[in-house]
Coordinates of N, CA and C in Angstrom, one line a residue:
Chain H
E1 N -9.3 4.6 -13.0 CA -8.1 4.0 -12.6 C -7.9 2.7 -13.4
P2 N -6.7 2.5 -13.9 CA -6.5 1.2 -14.7 C -6.6 0.0 -13.7
E3 N -7.2 -1.1 -14.3 CA -7.3 -2.3 -13.5 C -7.1 -3.5 -14.4
V4 N -6.8 -4.6 -13.7 CA -6.7 -5.9 -14.3 C -8.1 -6.5 -14.5
T5 N -8.4 -7.0 -15.7 CA -9.7 -7.7 -15.9 C -9.5 -9.1 -16.2
Q6 N -10.5 -9.9 -15.9 CA -10.4 -11.4 -16.2 C -11.7 -11.9 -16.7
T7 N -11.6 -12.8 -17.7 CA -12.8 -13.5 -18.2 C -12.5 -15.0 -18.3
P8 N -13.5 -15.8 -18.2 CA -14.8 -15.5 -17.7 C -14.8 -15.3 -16.2
S9 N -15.9 -14.8 -15.6 CA -15.9 -14.7 -14.1 C -16.2 -16.1 -13.5
H10 N -16.9 -16.9 -14.2 CA -17.2 -18.3 -13.7 C -17.0 -19.3 -14.9
Q11 N -16.5 -20.4 -14.6 CA -16.4 -21.5 -15.6 C -16.6 -22.8 -15.0
V12 N -17.5 -23.6 -15.6 CA -17.8 -24.9 -15.2 C -17.3 -25.9 -16.3
T13 N -16.5 -26.9 -16.0 CA -16.0 -27.8 -17.0 C -16.1 -29.2 -16.4
Q14 N -16.0 -30.2 -17.4 CA -15.9 -31.6 -17.0 C -14.5 -32.0 -16.8
M15 N -14.2 -32.9 -15.9 CA -12.9 -33.4 -15.6 C -12.3 -33.9 -16.9
G16 N -11.1 -33.6 -17.2 CA -10.4 -34.0 -18.4 C -10.4 -33.0 -19.5
Q17 N -11.3 -32.1 -19.4 CA -11.4 -31.0 -20.4 C -10.3 -30.0 -20.3
E18 N -10.0 -29.3 -21.4 CA -9.1 -28.2 -21.3 C -9.8 -26.9 -21.1
V19 N -9.2 -26.0 -20.3 CA -9.8 -24.7 -20.1 C -8.8 -23.6 -20.3
I20 N -9.2 -22.5 -20.7 CA -8.3 -21.3 -20.9 C -8.9 -20.1 -20.1
L21 N -8.2 -19.6 -19.2 CA -8.6 -18.5 -18.4 C -7.8 -17.2 -19.0
R22 N -8.6 -16.2 -19.1 CA -8.0 -15.0 -19.8 C -7.9 -13.8 -18.9
C23 N -6.9 -13.0 -19.1 CA -6.6 -11.8 -18.3 C -6.1 -10.7 -19.2
V24 N -6.6 -9.5 -18.9 CA -6.0 -8.3 -19.6 C -5.3 -7.5 -18.5
P25 N -4.0 -7.5 -18.5 CA -3.2 -6.8 -17.4 C -3.3 -5.3 -17.6
I26 N -2.9 -4.5 -16.7 CA -2.8 -3.1 -16.8 C -1.9 -2.7 -17.9
S27 N -2.2 -1.7 -18.8 CA -1.7 -1.6 -20.1 C -0.1 -1.3 -20.1
N28 N 0.4 -0.6 -19.2 CA 1.8 -0.3 -19.2 C 2.7 -1.3 -18.3
H29 N 2.0 -2.3 -17.9 CA 2.7 -3.3 -17.0 C 3.4 -4.4 -17.9
L30 N 4.5 -4.9 -17.4 CA 5.3 -5.8 -18.2 C 5.4 -7.2 -17.6
Y31 N 5.1 -7.3 -16.3 CA 5.2 -8.5 -15.6 C 3.8 -9.0 -15.2
F32 N 3.6 -10.3 -15.4 CA 2.2 -10.9 -15.3 C 2.3 -12.1 -14.4
Y33 N 1.3 -12.4 -13.7 CA 1.3 -13.5 -12.7 C -0.1 -14.2 -12.7
W34 N 0.0 -15.5 -12.3 CA -1.2 -16.2 -12.0 C -1.1 -16.8 -10.6
Y35 N -2.2 -16.7 -9.9 CA -2.3 -17.2 -8.5 C -3.6 -18.1 -8.5
R36 N -3.7 -19.0 -7.5 CA -5.0 -19.7 -7.3 C -5.3 -19.7 -5.8
Q37 N -6.6 -19.8 -5.6 CA -7.1 -20.0 -4.2 C -8.1 -21.0 -4.1
I38 N -7.8 -22.2 -3.6 CA -8.8 -23.2 -3.3 C -9.7 -22.7 -2.2
L39 N -10.9 -23.1 -2.3 CA -11.9 -22.6 -1.3 C -11.5 -22.8 0.1
G40 N -11.4 -21.7 0.9 CA -11.1 -21.8 2.3 C -9.6 -21.9 2.6
Q41 N -8.8 -21.8 1.5 CA -7.3 -21.9 1.7 C -6.6 -20.6 1.3
K42 N -5.3 -20.6 1.4 CA -4.5 -19.4 1.1 C -4.4 -19.2 -0.4
V43 N -4.1 -17.9 -0.7 CA -3.8 -17.6 -2.1 C -2.4 -18.1 -2.4
E44 N -2.2 -18.8 -3.5 CA -1.0 -19.5 -3.8 C -0.5 -19.0 -5.2
F45 N 0.8 -18.7 -5.2 CA 1.5 -18.3 -6.5 C 1.6 -19.5 -7.4
L46 N 1.3 -19.3 -8.7 CA 1.5 -20.3 -9.7 C 2.7 -20.0 -10.6
V47 N 2.7 -18.8 -11.2 CA 3.7 -18.5 -12.2 C 3.8 -17.0 -12.5
S48 N 5.0 -16.6 -12.9 CA 5.2 -15.2 -13.4 C 5.7 -15.2 -14.8
F49 N 5.5 -14.2 -15.5 CA 5.8 -14.2 -17.0 C 6.3 -12.8 -17.3
Y50 N 7.4 -12.8 -18.1 CA 7.9 -11.5 -18.6 C 8.6 -11.7 -19.9
N51 N 8.4 -10.8 -20.8 CA 9.1 -10.8 -22.1 C 8.9 -12.2 -22.8
N52 N 7.6 -12.6 -22.8 CA 7.2 -13.8 -23.5 C 7.8 -15.1 -23.0
E53 N 8.2 -15.1 -21.7 CA 8.7 -16.4 -21.2 C 8.4 -16.4 -19.6
I54 N 8.4 -17.6 -19.1 CA 8.2 -17.8 -17.7 C 9.4 -17.3 -16.9
S55 N 9.1 -16.5 -15.9 CA 10.2 -15.9 -15.1 C 10.4 -16.8 -13.8
E56 N 9.3 -17.1 -13.1 CA 9.4 -18.0 -12.0 C 8.1 -18.8 -12.0
K57 N 8.2 -20.0 -11.4 CA 7.0 -20.8 -11.2 C 7.1 -21.6 -9.9
S58 N 5.9 -22.0 -9.4 CA 5.9 -22.8 -8.2 C 5.8 -24.2 -8.5
E59 N 5.8 -25.0 -7.4 CA 5.7 -26.5 -7.6 C 4.3 -26.9 -8.1
I60 N 3.4 -26.0 -7.9 CA 2.0 -26.3 -8.3 C 1.9 -26.3 -9.8
F61 N 2.7 -25.4 -10.4 CA 2.6 -25.2 -11.9 C 3.4 -26.3 -12.6
D62 N 2.6 -27.4 -12.8 CA 3.2 -28.6 -13.5 C 2.9 -28.6 -14.9
D63 N 3.1 -29.7 -15.6 CA 3.0 -29.8 -17.0 C 1.6 -29.6 -17.6
Q64 N 0.6 -29.7 -16.7 CA -0.8 -29.5 -17.2 C -1.1 -28.1 -17.4
F65 N -0.2 -27.2 -16.8 CA -0.5 -25.7 -16.9 C 0.4 -25.1 -18.0
S66 N 0.0 -24.1 -18.7 CA 0.8 -23.3 -19.5 C 0.3 -21.9 -19.6
V67 N 1.2 -21.0 -19.9 CA 0.8 -19.6 -20.0 C 1.2 -19.0 -21.3
E68 N 0.5 -18.0 -21.8 CA 0.8 -17.4 -23.1 C 0.4 -16.0 -23.1
R69 N 1.1 -15.2 -23.9 CA 0.6 -13.9 -24.2 C 0.4 -13.8 -25.7
P70 N -0.9 -14.2 -26.1 CA -1.1 -14.4 -27.6 C -1.1 -13.2 -28.4
D71 N -1.4 -12.0 -27.7 CA -1.4 -10.8 -28.5 C -0.9 -9.7 -27.5
G72 N -1.0 -8.4 -27.9 CA -0.5 -7.4 -27.1 C -1.2 -7.0 -25.8
S73 N -2.4 -7.7 -25.6 CA -3.2 -7.3 -24.4 C -3.5 -8.5 -23.5
N74 N -3.7 -9.6 -24.1 CA -4.2 -10.8 -23.3 C -3.1 -11.6 -22.7
F75 N -3.4 -12.2 -21.6 CA -2.4 -13.1 -20.9 C -3.3 -14.3 -20.5
T76 N -2.9 -15.5 -20.9 CA -3.8 -16.6 -20.6 C -3.1 -17.7 -19.8
L77 N -4.0 -18.4 -19.1 CA -3.6 -19.6 -18.4 C -4.4 -20.8 -18.9
K78 N -3.7 -21.8 -19.4 CA -4.4 -23.0 -19.9 C -4.1 -24.1 -19.0
I79 N -5.2 -24.9 -18.7 CA -5.1 -26.1 -18.0 C -5.5 -27.2 -18.9
R80 N -4.6 -28.1 -19.2 CA -4.7 -29.0 -20.3 C -5.8 -30.1 -20.1
S81 N -5.8 -30.7 -19.0 CA -6.7 -31.8 -18.7 C -7.1 -31.6 -17.2
T82 N -8.2 -31.0 -17.0 CA -8.6 -30.5 -15.7 C -8.9 -31.7 -14.8
K83 N -8.6 -31.5 -13.5 CA -8.8 -32.5 -12.5 C -9.8 -31.8 -11.4
L84 N -10.4 -32.7 -10.6 CA -11.3 -32.2 -9.6 C -10.6 -31.1 -8.7
E85 N -9.4 -31.4 -8.4 CA -8.7 -30.6 -7.5 C -8.2 -29.3 -8.1
D86 N -8.5 -29.1 -9.4 CA -8.2 -27.7 -10.0 C -9.3 -26.7 -9.7
S87 N -10.4 -27.2 -9.1 CA -11.5 -26.3 -8.8 C -10.9 -25.2 -7.8
A88 N -11.0 -24.0 -8.1 CA -10.5 -22.9 -7.3 C -10.8 -21.6 -8.0
M89 N -10.5 -20.5 -7.2 CA -10.5 -19.1 -7.8 C -9.1 -18.9 -8.4
Y90 N -9.0 -18.4 -9.6 CA -7.7 -18.1 -10.3 C -7.6 -16.6 -10.5
F91 N -6.6 -16.0 -9.9 CA -6.4 -14.6 -10.0 C -5.2 -14.3 -10.9
C92 N -5.3 -13.3 -11.7 CA -4.3 -12.8 -12.5 C -3.8 -11.5 -11.9
A93 N -2.5 -11.2 -12.0 CA -2.0 -9.9 -11.4 C -0.9 -9.4 -12.4
S94 N -0.7 -8.1 -12.3 CA 0.4 -7.5 -13.1 C 1.1 -6.4 -12.3
S95 N 2.4 -6.2 -12.8 CA 3.2 -5.1 -12.2 C 4.0 -4.5 -13.2
A96 N 4.5 -3.3 -13.0 CA 5.3 -2.6 -13.9 C 6.7 -3.1 -13.9
D97 N 7.1 -3.6 -12.8 CA 8.5 -4.0 -12.5 C 8.4 -5.2 -11.6
P98 N 9.4 -6.1 -11.6 CA 9.2 -7.3 -10.7 C 9.2 -7.0 -9.2
H99 N 9.6 -5.8 -8.9 CA 9.7 -5.5 -7.5 C 8.7 -4.3 -7.1
E100 N 7.8 -4.0 -8.0 CA 6.8 -3.1 -7.7 C 5.5 -3.7 -7.4
T101 N 4.5 -2.9 -7.0 CA 3.2 -3.5 -6.5 C 2.6 -4.3 -7.6
Q102 N 2.0 -5.5 -7.2 CA 1.2 -6.3 -8.0 C -0.2 -6.0 -7.8
Y103 N -0.9 -5.8 -8.9 CA -2.4 -5.4 -8.9 C -3.1 -6.6 -9.4
F104 N -4.2 -7.0 -8.7 CA -4.9 -8.3 -9.0 C -6.2 -8.0 -9.7
G105 N -6.6 -9.0 -10.5 CA -7.9 -8.9 -11.1 C -8.9 -9.5 -10.2
P106 N -10.2 -9.5 -10.6 CA -11.3 -10.0 -9.8 C -11.4 -11.5 -9.7
G107 N -10.7 -12.2 -10.6 CA -10.6 -13.7 -10.5 C -11.6 -14.4 -11.4
T108 N -11.3 -15.7 -11.7 CA -12.2 -16.6 -12.4 C -12.5 -17.8 -11.4
R109 N -13.7 -18.0 -11.2 CA -14.1 -19.2 -10.4 C -14.2 -20.4 -11.3
L110 N -13.3 -21.4 -11.1 CA -13.3 -22.6 -11.9 C -13.9 -23.7 -11.1
L111 N -14.9 -24.4 -11.7 CA -15.5 -25.6 -11.0 C -15.3 -26.8 -12.0
V112 N -14.6 -27.8 -11.5 CA -14.4 -29.0 -12.3 C -15.3 -30.1 -11.8
L113 N -16.1 -30.6 -12.6 CA -17.1 -31.7 -12.2 C -16.7 -33.1 -12.7
Chain L
D1 N 6.6 -21.0 2.9 CA 5.8 -20.5 4.0 C 5.9 -19.0 4.1
A2 N 4.8 -18.4 4.6 CA 4.8 -16.9 4.8 C 5.9 -16.6 5.9
K3 N 6.5 -15.4 5.7 CA 7.5 -14.9 6.7 C 6.8 -14.0 7.7
T4 N 5.5 -14.0 7.7 CA 4.8 -13.0 8.6 C 3.9 -13.8 9.5
T5 N 3.6 -13.2 10.7 CA 2.7 -13.8 11.6 C 1.6 -12.7 12.0
Q6 N 0.4 -13.1 11.8 CA -0.7 -12.2 12.1 C -1.8 -12.9 13.0
P7 N -2.5 -12.1 13.8 CA -3.6 -12.8 14.6 C -4.7 -13.2 13.6
P8 N -5.3 -14.4 13.8 CA -6.3 -14.9 12.9 C -7.5 -14.0 12.7
S9 N -7.9 -13.3 13.8 CA -9.1 -12.5 13.7 C -9.1 -11.3 14.7
M10 N -9.8 -10.3 14.3 CA -9.9 -9.1 15.2 C -11.3 -8.5 14.9
D11 N -11.8 -7.8 16.0 CA -13.0 -7.0 15.9 C -12.7 -5.6 16.1
C12 N -13.5 -4.7 15.5 CA -13.3 -3.3 15.7 C -14.7 -2.6 15.5
A13 N -15.0 -1.6 16.3 CA -16.3 -0.9 16.2 C -16.2 0.0 15.0
E14 N -17.3 0.1 14.3 CA -17.5 1.1 13.2 C -17.1 2.5 13.7
G15 N -16.3 3.2 12.9 CA -15.9 4.6 13.2 C -14.7 4.7 14.0
R16 N -14.2 3.6 14.6 CA -13.0 3.6 15.4 C -11.8 3.2 14.5
A17 N -10.6 3.5 15.0 CA -9.4 3.1 14.2 C -9.2 1.6 14.4
A18 N -8.9 0.9 13.3 CA -8.5 -0.5 13.4 C -7.0 -0.6 13.2
N19 N -6.4 -1.3 14.2 CA -4.9 -1.4 14.2 C -4.6 -2.9 14.0
L20 N -4.0 -3.3 12.9 CA -3.7 -4.7 12.6 C -2.2 -4.9 12.7
P21 N -1.8 -5.8 13.6 CA -0.4 -6.0 13.8 C 0.1 -7.1 12.9
C22 N 1.4 -7.1 12.7 CA 2.1 -8.1 11.9 C 3.6 -8.2 12.4
N23 N 4.0 -9.4 12.6 CA 5.4 -9.7 12.9 C 6.1 -10.3 11.7
H24 N 7.3 -9.7 11.5 CA 8.1 -10.2 10.4 C 9.6 -10.1 10.8
S25 N 9.9 -10.9 11.8 CA 11.2 -10.8 12.5 C 12.4 -11.3 11.6
T26 N 12.1 -12.0 10.6 CA 13.2 -12.5 9.7 C 13.3 -11.7 8.4
I27 N 12.7 -10.5 8.4 CA 12.7 -9.7 7.2 C 14.1 -9.3 6.8
S28 N 14.3 -9.4 5.5 CA 15.7 -9.0 4.9 C 15.7 -7.6 4.6
G29 N 17.0 -7.1 4.4 CA 17.2 -5.6 4.2 C 16.5 -5.1 3.0
N30 N 16.4 -6.0 1.9 CA 15.8 -5.5 0.7 C 14.3 -5.8 0.6
E31 N 13.7 -6.3 1.6 CA 12.3 -6.7 1.6 C 11.4 -5.5 2.1
Y32 N 10.3 -5.3 1.3 CA 9.3 -4.3 1.7 C 8.2 -5.0 2.4
V33 N 7.4 -4.3 3.2 CA 6.2 -4.8 3.9 C 5.0 -4.3 3.0
Y34 N 4.3 -5.3 2.5 CA 3.1 -5.0 1.8 C 1.8 -5.4 2.6
W35 N 0.7 -4.6 2.4 CA -0.5 -5.0 2.9 C -1.6 -5.1 1.8
Y36 N -2.3 -6.2 1.8 CA -3.4 -6.4 0.8 C -4.6 -6.8 1.7
R37 N -5.8 -6.6 1.1 CA -7.0 -7.2 1.7 C -7.8 -7.9 0.7
Q38 N -8.6 -8.8 1.2 CA -9.5 -9.6 0.3 C -10.9 -9.7 0.9
I39 N -11.8 -9.2 0.2 CA -13.2 -9.1 0.6 C -13.9 -10.3 0.0
H40 N -14.5 -11.2 0.8 CA -15.1 -12.4 0.3 C -14.1 -13.2 -0.6
S41 N -14.4 -13.5 -1.8 CA -13.5 -14.2 -2.7 C -13.1 -13.4 -3.8
Q42 N -13.1 -12.0 -3.6 CA -12.7 -11.1 -4.6 C -11.1 -11.1 -4.7
G43 N -10.6 -10.5 -5.7 CA -9.1 -10.5 -5.9 C -8.5 -9.6 -4.8
P44 N -7.3 -10.0 -4.3 CA -6.6 -9.2 -3.3 C -6.5 -7.8 -3.8
Q45 N -6.8 -6.9 -2.8 CA -6.7 -5.4 -3.1 C -5.5 -4.8 -2.4
Y46 N -4.6 -4.2 -3.2 CA -3.5 -3.5 -2.6 C -3.9 -2.4 -1.7
I47 N -3.2 -2.3 -0.5 CA -3.6 -1.2 0.4 C -2.4 -0.2 0.5
I48 N -1.2 -0.7 0.9 CA -0.1 0.2 1.1 C 1.2 -0.7 1.3
H49 N 2.3 -0.1 1.1 CA 3.6 -0.8 1.4 C 4.6 0.2 1.9
G50 N 5.7 -0.3 2.5 CA 6.8 0.5 3.0 C 8.0 -0.3 3.2
L51 N 9.1 0.4 3.3 CA 10.4 -0.2 3.5 C 10.9 0.0 5.0
K52 N 11.0 1.2 5.4 CA 11.4 1.4 6.8 C 10.7 2.7 7.4
N53 N 10.3 3.6 6.5 CA 9.6 4.8 7.0 C 8.1 4.5 7.1
N54 N 7.4 5.3 7.9 CA 6.0 5.2 8.0 C 5.4 5.7 6.8
E55 N 4.3 5.2 6.3 CA 3.6 5.6 5.1 C 2.2 5.8 5.3
T56 N 1.6 6.7 4.6 CA 0.2 7.0 4.7 C -0.4 7.3 3.3
N57 N -1.5 6.7 3.0 CA -2.3 7.0 1.7 C -3.7 7.2 2.1
E58 N -4.5 7.3 1.0 CA -6.0 7.6 1.3 C -6.7 6.4 1.9
M59 N -6.1 5.3 1.9 CA -6.8 4.1 2.5 C -6.3 3.9 4.0
A60 N -5.0 4.0 4.2 CA -4.5 3.6 5.5 C -3.1 4.2 5.8
S61 N -2.7 3.9 7.0 CA -1.3 4.3 7.4 C -0.6 3.0 7.8
L62 N 0.7 3.0 7.6 CA 1.6 1.8 7.9 C 2.7 2.3 8.8
I63 N 2.8 1.7 10.0 CA 3.8 2.0 10.9 C 4.7 0.9 11.0
I64 N 6.0 1.1 10.7 CA 7.0 0.0 10.8 C 8.0 0.4 11.9
T65 N 8.2 -0.6 12.8 CA 9.2 -0.4 13.9 C 10.6 -0.1 13.4
E66 N 11.4 0.5 14.2 CA 12.7 0.9 13.8 C 13.6 -0.3 13.4
D67 N 13.4 -1.4 14.1 CA 14.1 -2.6 13.8 C 13.5 -3.4 12.6
R68 N 12.4 -3.0 12.1 CA 11.7 -3.5 11.0 C 11.2 -4.9 11.3
K69 N 11.1 -5.4 12.5 CA 10.6 -6.7 12.8 C 9.1 -6.8 12.9
S70 N 8.5 -5.7 13.0 CA 7.0 -5.7 13.0 C 6.4 -4.4 12.4
S71 N 5.1 -4.5 12.1 CA 4.5 -3.3 11.6 C 3.0 -3.4 12.0
T72 N 2.4 -2.2 11.8 CA 0.9 -2.1 12.1 C 0.2 -1.4 11.0
L73 N -0.8 -1.9 10.5 CA -1.7 -1.3 9.5 C -2.8 -0.6 10.3
I74 N -3.0 0.7 10.0 CA -4.1 1.5 10.7 C -5.1 1.9 9.7
L75 N -6.3 1.5 9.9 CA -7.5 2.1 9.2 C -8.1 3.1 10.1
P76 N -8.0 4.4 9.8 CA -8.3 5.4 10.8 C -9.8 5.5 11.2
H77 N -10.7 5.3 10.3 CA -12.1 5.3 10.7 C -12.8 4.1 10.0
A78 N -12.8 3.0 10.6 CA -13.3 1.8 10.0 C -14.8 1.9 9.7
T79 N -15.1 1.3 8.5 CA -16.5 1.2 8.1 C -16.8 -0.3 7.9
L80 N -18.1 -0.6 7.8 CA -18.5 -1.9 7.6 C -17.9 -2.5 6.3
R81 N -17.6 -1.7 5.3 CA -17.0 -2.2 4.1 C -15.6 -2.6 4.3
D82 N -15.0 -2.3 5.4 CA -13.6 -2.7 5.7 C -13.5 -4.1 6.2
T83 N -14.7 -4.7 6.5 CA -14.6 -6.1 6.9 C -14.0 -7.0 5.8
A84 N -12.9 -7.7 6.1 CA -12.2 -8.4 5.0 C -11.0 -9.2 5.7
V85 N -10.3 -10.0 5.0 CA -9.1 -10.6 5.4 C -8.0 -9.7 5.0
Y86 N -7.1 -9.4 5.9 CA -6.0 -8.5 5.7 C -4.7 -9.3 5.7
Y87 N -3.9 -9.2 4.7 CA -2.7 -9.9 4.5 C -1.5 -9.0 4.6
C88 N -0.5 -9.3 5.5 CA 0.8 -8.7 5.6 C 1.8 -9.6 4.9
I89 N 2.5 -9.0 3.9 CA 3.4 -9.8 3.1 C 4.7 -9.1 3.0
V90 N 5.8 -9.8 3.1 CA 7.1 -9.2 2.8 C 7.6 -9.7 1.4
H91 N 8.1 -8.7 0.7 CA 8.5 -9.0 -0.7 C 9.7 -8.2 -1.1
A92 N 10.6 -8.9 -1.8 CA 11.9 -8.3 -2.1 C 11.7 -7.1 -3.0
G93 N 12.5 -6.0 -2.7 CA 12.5 -4.8 -3.5 C 13.6 -4.8 -4.6
S94 N 14.4 -5.8 -4.6 CA 15.4 -5.8 -5.6 C 16.0 -7.3 -5.7
G95 N 16.7 -7.5 -6.8 CA 17.3 -8.8 -7.0 C 16.4 -9.9 -7.4
G96 N 16.9 -11.0 -8.0 CA 16.1 -12.2 -8.3 C 15.2 -11.9 -9.5
G97 N 14.2 -12.8 -9.7 CA 13.2 -12.7 -10.8 C 11.9 -12.1 -10.3
A98 N 10.9 -12.3 -11.0 CA 9.6 -11.8 -10.7 C 8.9 -12.8 -9.8
D99 N 9.3 -12.8 -8.5 CA 8.8 -13.7 -7.5 C 7.3 -13.4 -7.2
G100 N 6.6 -14.5 -7.0 CA 5.2 -14.3 -6.5 C 5.2 -13.9 -5.1
L101 N 4.1 -13.3 -4.7 CA 3.8 -12.9 -3.3 C 3.5 -14.2 -2.5
T102 N 3.9 -14.3 -1.3 CA 3.6 -15.4 -0.4 C 2.6 -14.9 0.6
F103 N 1.4 -15.4 0.4 CA 0.3 -15.1 1.3 C 0.2 -16.1 2.4
G104 N 0.0 -15.5 3.6 CA -0.4 -16.3 4.8 C -1.9 -16.4 4.9
K105 N -2.3 -16.7 6.1 CA -3.7 -16.8 6.4 C -4.4 -15.5 6.7
G106 N -3.6 -14.5 7.0 CA -4.1 -13.1 7.2 C -4.9 -13.0 8.5
T107 N -5.4 -11.8 8.7 CA -6.3 -11.4 9.8 C -7.7 -11.1 9.3
H108 N -8.6 -11.9 9.8 CA -10.0 -11.6 9.4 C -10.5 -10.4 10.3
L109 N -10.6 -9.3 9.8 CA -11.1 -8.1 10.5 C -12.6 -8.0 10.3
I110 N -13.3 -7.9 11.4 CA -14.7 -7.8 11.4 C -15.1 -6.5 12.0
I111 N -15.7 -5.6 11.3 CA -16.2 -4.3 11.8 C -17.6 -4.4 12.3
Q112 N -17.8 -4.1 13.6 CA -19.0 -4.3 14.2 C -19.8 -2.9 14.2
P113 N -21.1 -3.0 13.8 CA -21.9 -1.8 13.8 C -22.2 -1.2 15.1

């Protein structure tokens, strides 16, 4: 069964460093999403992406974040200058249509020291 | 904020049916009811969704009241592996952009041996 994959599974970085989280969505899906979950808190929507541009974004998705689809398979989330409060699980999801089921990847655990 | 209300926790004996309730009294006509679950800090796993008719798949059944203001997820024969946080989410089936899902705190279902 097709699934969303994410790399790395864990990432440790120093405050102020840039990180890139990678996702491979399900192959025939056209809509891609990033969510985050701070430890012990709710899953929060960050951004959705379609046709090489951002479709929707939340207030959390500020100028330090960017998303890109650098090739036909990968979808990335870049955090330019990480802060301690960026420590969280980051989940990628994809869907065939904006109103169809979103399928989630296993997540990347980011720890900012 | 989430448009759904769920009990924070529930227990169920292994082998019995687990019935998880959800209130969504402000649901709009074009919004579907989705259920996901999250085991530990893994990515949310899609379970089932419906608009107004009852639905069943290999994982669960979804019962939606006639007025659509509430629903119940039924796991027919719960196993220990069904211990997880279960999220009830309403999500538009048409219109607008690729909106993110709005997660609440969900119901922590604990299956007792």
